[in-house]
PDB file of C-alpha atoms in Angstrom:
ATOM      1  CA  MET L  21     -45.880 -24.869   1.546  1.00 46.00           C
ATOM      2  CA  LYS L  22     -46.486 -23.871   5.134  1.00 49.00           C
ATOM      3  CA  TYR L  23     -42.734 -24.256   5.769  1.00 45.00           C
ATOM      4  CA  LEU L  24     -41.760 -21.724   3.099  1.00 45.00           C
ATOM      5  CA  PRO L  25     -41.527 -18.717   5.509  1.00 51.00           C
ATOM      6  CA  PHE L  26     -39.268 -20.734   7.850  1.00 47.00           C
ATOM      7  CA  THR L  27     -37.095 -21.837   4.917  1.00 44.00           C
ATOM      8  CA  LEU L  28     -36.852 -18.253   3.717  1.00 42.00           C
ATOM      9  CA  LEU L  29     -35.901 -17.144   7.224  1.00 42.00           C
ATOM     10  CA  LEU L  30     -33.132 -19.755   7.312  1.00 43.00           C
ATOM     11  CA  MET L  31     -31.831 -18.588   3.936  1.00 42.00           C
ATOM     12  CA  VAL L  32     -31.742 -14.952   5.099  1.00 40.00           C
ATOM     13  CA  ALA L  33     -29.991 -16.018   8.312  1.00 44.00           C
ATOM     14  CA  ALA L  34     -27.429 -17.976   6.290  1.00 43.00           C
ATOM     15  CA  VAL L  35     -26.686 -14.907   4.167  1.00 40.00           C
ATOM     16  CA  LEU L  36     -26.276 -12.751   7.264  1.00 41.00           C
ATOM     17  CA  VAL L  37     -24.003 -15.358   8.838  1.00 44.00           C
ATOM     18  CA  ALA L  38     -21.885 -15.617   5.706  1.00 43.00           C
ATOM     19  CA  CYS L  39     -21.201 -11.896   5.583  1.00 44.00           C
ATOM     20  CA  GLY L  40     -20.723 -11.405   9.321  1.00 47.00           C
ATOM     21  CA  ALA L  41     -23.938  -9.375   9.597  1.00 54.00           C
ATOM     22  CA  GLY L  42     -21.922  -6.149   9.717  1.00 69.00           C
ATOM     23  CA  HIS L  43     -20.418  -6.867  13.128  1.00 81.00           C
ATOM     24  CA  PRO L  44     -16.772  -6.162  13.916  1.00 90.00           C
ATOM     25  CA  ARG L  45     -14.572  -9.229  13.412  1.00 93.00           C
ATOM     26  CA  LEU L  46     -12.146 -10.607  15.949  1.00 95.00           C
ATOM     27  CA  THR L  47      -8.587  -9.905  14.767  1.00 95.00           C
ATOM     28  CA  SER L  48      -6.401 -11.055  17.667  1.00 96.00           C
ATOM     29  CA  ILE L  49      -6.455 -12.686  21.086  1.00 97.00           C
ATOM     30  CA  ALA L  50      -4.119 -11.797  23.966  1.00 97.00           C
ATOM     31  CA  VAL L  51      -3.820 -14.424  26.706  1.00 98.00           C
ATOM     32  CA  SER L  52      -3.026 -13.262  30.258  1.00 98.00           C
ATOM     33  CA  PRO L  53      -0.793 -13.944  31.978  1.00 98.00           C
ATOM     34  CA  SER L  54       1.511 -14.443  28.983  1.00 97.00           C
ATOM     35  CA  SER L  55       3.767 -16.626  31.140  1.00 98.00           C
ATOM     36  CA  ALA L  56       3.127 -18.314  34.472  1.00 98.00           C
ATOM     37  CA  THR L  57       4.722 -20.855  36.813  1.00 98.00           C
ATOM     38  CA  ALA L  58       2.949 -23.240  39.178  1.00 98.00           C
ATOM     39  CA  SER L  59       3.798 -26.308  41.203  1.00 97.00           C
ATOM     40  CA  SER L  60       2.952 -29.770  39.944  1.00 94.00           C
ATOM     41  CA  SER L  61       3.205 -31.287  43.435  1.00 92.00           C
ATOM     42  CA  PRO L  62       0.895 -30.290  44.966  1.00 94.00           C
ATOM     43  CA  GLN L  63      -1.033 -29.512  41.792  1.00 95.00           C
ATOM     44  CA  GLY L  64      -0.995 -25.758  41.314  1.00 96.00           C
ATOM     45  CA  GLU L  65      -3.558 -23.827  39.312  1.00 97.00           C
ATOM     46  CA  VAL L  66      -3.307 -20.728  37.140  1.00 98.00           C
ATOM     47  CA  GLY L  67      -6.290 -18.801  35.797  1.00 98.00           C
ATOM     48  CA  PHE L  68      -5.871 -17.542  32.234  1.00 98.00           C
ATOM     49  CA  THR L  69      -8.027 -14.948  30.484  1.00 98.00           C
ATOM     50  CA  ALA L  70      -8.396 -14.166  26.792  1.00 98.00           C
ATOM     51  CA  THR L  71      -8.938 -10.623  25.552  1.00 97.00           C
ATOM     52  CA  GLY L  72     -10.103 -10.172  21.979  1.00 96.00           C
ATOM     53  CA  THR L  73      -9.362  -7.172  19.776  1.00 96.00           C
ATOM     54  CA  PHE L  74     -11.797  -6.392  16.959  1.00 95.00           C
ATOM     55  CA  THR L  75     -11.735  -4.657  13.574  1.00 94.00           C
ATOM     56  CA  ASP L  76     -13.389  -1.571  15.122  1.00 94.00           C
ATOM     57  CA  HIS L  77     -10.394  -1.288  17.531  1.00 93.00           C
ATOM     58  CA  THR L  78     -12.423  -2.287  20.588  1.00 95.00           C
ATOM     59  CA  SER L  79     -11.426  -5.093  22.923  1.00 96.00           C
ATOM     60  CA  ARG L  80     -13.113  -7.201  25.577  1.00 96.00           C
ATOM     61  CA  GLU L  81     -12.654 -10.406  27.530  1.00 97.00           C
ATOM     62  CA  LEU L  82     -13.805 -13.518  25.667  1.00 96.00           C
ATOM     63  CA  HIS L  83     -15.745 -16.402  27.205  1.00 94.00           C
ATOM     64  CA  LEU L  84     -17.130 -19.842  26.386  1.00 92.00           C
ATOM     65  CA  ALA L  85     -20.339 -18.219  25.084  1.00 90.00           C
ATOM     66  CA  ASP L  86     -18.206 -16.493  22.411  1.00 91.00           C
ATOM     67  CA  GLY L  87     -17.022 -19.850  21.136  1.00 92.00           C
ATOM     68  CA  LEU L  88     -13.744 -19.550  23.057  1.00 95.00           C
ATOM     69  CA  GLU L  89     -11.850 -22.817  23.425  1.00 96.00           C
ATOM     70  CA  TRP L  90      -8.826 -23.486  25.637  1.00 98.00           C
ATOM     71  CA  LYS L  91      -6.144 -26.064  24.911  1.00 98.00           C
ATOM     72  CA  SER L  92      -2.957 -27.331  26.553  1.00 98.00           C
ATOM     73  CA  SER L  93      -0.166 -28.478  24.232  1.00 98.00           C
ATOM     74  CA  ASN L  94       0.531 -31.426  26.560  1.00 98.00           C
ATOM     75  CA  THR L  95      -2.180 -32.658  28.937  1.00 97.00           C
ATOM     76  CA  VAL L  96       0.337 -34.933  30.679  1.00 97.00           C
ATOM     77  CA  VAL L  97       1.998 -31.750  32.011  1.00 98.00           C
ATOM     78  CA  ALA L  98      -1.042 -29.471  32.432  1.00 98.00           C
ATOM     79  CA  THR L  99      -4.755 -29.513  31.744  1.00 98.00           C
ATOM     80  CA  ILE L 100      -7.041 -26.527  31.166  1.00 98.00           C
ATOM     81  CA  ASP L 101     -10.800 -26.312  31.555  1.00 97.00           C
ATOM     82  CA  ASP L 102     -13.438 -24.338  29.608  1.00 95.00           C
ATOM     83  CA  THR L 103     -13.050 -21.328  31.924  1.00 96.00           C
ATOM     84  CA  GLY L 104      -9.270 -20.993  31.418  1.00 97.00           C
ATOM     85  CA  GLU L 105      -8.245 -22.605  34.711  1.00 98.00           C
ATOM     86  CA  ALA L 106      -5.029 -24.588  34.127  1.00 98.00           C
ATOM     87  CA  THR L 107      -3.766 -27.283  36.496  1.00 98.00           C
ATOM     88  CA  CYS L 108      -0.164 -28.509  36.586  1.00 98.00           C
ATOM     89  CA  VAL L 109      -0.051 -32.308  36.884  1.00 97.00           C
ATOM     90  CA  SER L 110       3.650 -33.034  36.226  1.00 97.00           C
ATOM     91  CA  PRO L 111       6.872 -31.034  35.704  1.00 98.00           C
ATOM     92  CA  GLY L 112       7.384 -29.454  32.290  1.00 97.00           C
ATOM     93  CA  SER L 113       6.385 -26.557  30.082  1.00 98.00           C
ATOM     94  CA  VAL L 114       3.259 -26.245  27.939  1.00 98.00           C
ATOM     95  CA  THR L 115       1.720 -23.764  25.554  1.00 98.00           C
ATOM     96  CA  ILE L 116      -1.770 -22.658  26.513  1.00 98.00           C
ATOM     97  CA  THR L 117      -3.853 -21.667  23.484  1.00 98.00           C
ATOM     98  CA  ALA L 118      -7.118 -19.706  23.392  1.00 97.00           C
ATOM     99  CA  THR L 119      -9.040 -19.940  20.105  1.00 96.00           C
ATOM    100  CA  ALA L 120     -12.286 -18.264  19.003  1.00 95.00           C
ATOM    101  CA  PRO L 121     -14.116 -17.695  15.699  1.00 93.00           C
ATOM    102  CA  ALA L 122     -13.458 -14.376  13.941  1.00 91.00           C
ATOM    103  CA  ASP L 123     -17.226 -13.760  13.730  1.00 89.00           C
ATOM    104  CA  LEU L 124     -18.242 -14.118  17.373  1.00 73.00           C
ATOM    105  CA  GLN L 125     -21.850 -13.014  16.890  1.00 63.00           C
ATOM    106  CA  ILE L 126     -22.741 -16.079  14.836  1.00 51.00           C
ATOM    107  CA  THR L 127     -21.755 -18.669  17.417  1.00 45.00           C
ATOM    108  CA  VAL L 128     -24.996 -20.476  18.203  1.00 51.00           C
ATOM    109  CA  SER L 129     -25.376 -23.148  20.863  1.00 56.00           C
ATOM    110  CA  ASN L 130     -28.213 -25.040  19.145  1.00 55.00           C
ATOM    111  CA  GLY L 131     -26.003 -27.162  16.924  1.00 56.00           C
ATOM    112  CA  VAL L 132     -25.274 -24.555  14.228  1.00 55.00           C
ATOM    113  CA  GLN L 133     -21.511 -24.455  13.692  1.00 60.00           C
ATOM    114  CA  ASN L 134     -19.600 -21.227  13.255  1.00 61.00           C
ATOM    115  CA  THR L 135     -17.523 -21.725  10.115  1.00 68.00           C
ATOM    116  CA  SER L 136     -15.648 -18.418  10.224  1.00 75.00           C
ATOM    117  CA  PRO L 137     -11.828 -18.502  10.440  1.00 89.00           C
ATOM    118  CA  LYS L 138     -10.334 -19.057  13.880  1.00 92.00           C
ATOM    119  CA  VAL L 139      -8.176 -16.564  15.778  1.00 94.00           C
ATOM    120  CA  SER L 140      -5.738 -17.777  18.454  1.00 95.00           C
ATOM    121  CA  GLY L 141      -3.495 -16.440  21.184  1.00 96.00           C
ATOM    122  CA  THR L 142      -0.980 -18.288  23.344  1.00 97.00           C
ATOM    123  CA  ALA L 143       0.753 -18.217  26.709  1.00 97.00           C
ATOM    124  CA  THR L 144       3.383 -20.385  28.412  1.00 98.00           C
ATOM    125  CA  LEU L 145       2.825 -22.372  31.600  1.00 98.00           C
ATOM    126  CA  ASN L 146       5.835 -23.798  33.414  1.00 98.00           C
ATOM    127  CA  CYS L 147       5.035 -26.579  35.883  1.00 98.00           C
ATOM    128  CA  THR L 148       7.726 -27.217  38.474  1.00 97.00           C
TER     129      THR L 148
END
């Protein structure tokens, strides 16, 4: 029974997580620049940023710690790292997507997964 307080704490935390704990929810993500061009030879780089807008009408830049993930629609044309730095590797056009959970405050880096809906924003990268 000595684990009962810890179990109760986990149950309370789960309830708070499920209801968003009263925090504003992420409603949209704007990726900047919305369109960019870089050389593929030599390999050019473009830094993208993601700005989130919330239900309380505030906005701020999102980062990896918020659960932000970056993706290239075609890694043969361009890759993108966890910080939003894209690298053109061959000619073509790709869609760069930034995705984060709607409930940013419950993203925990100790193995607990954030199961809230995802919000995404996109940009275009043209590699010449």
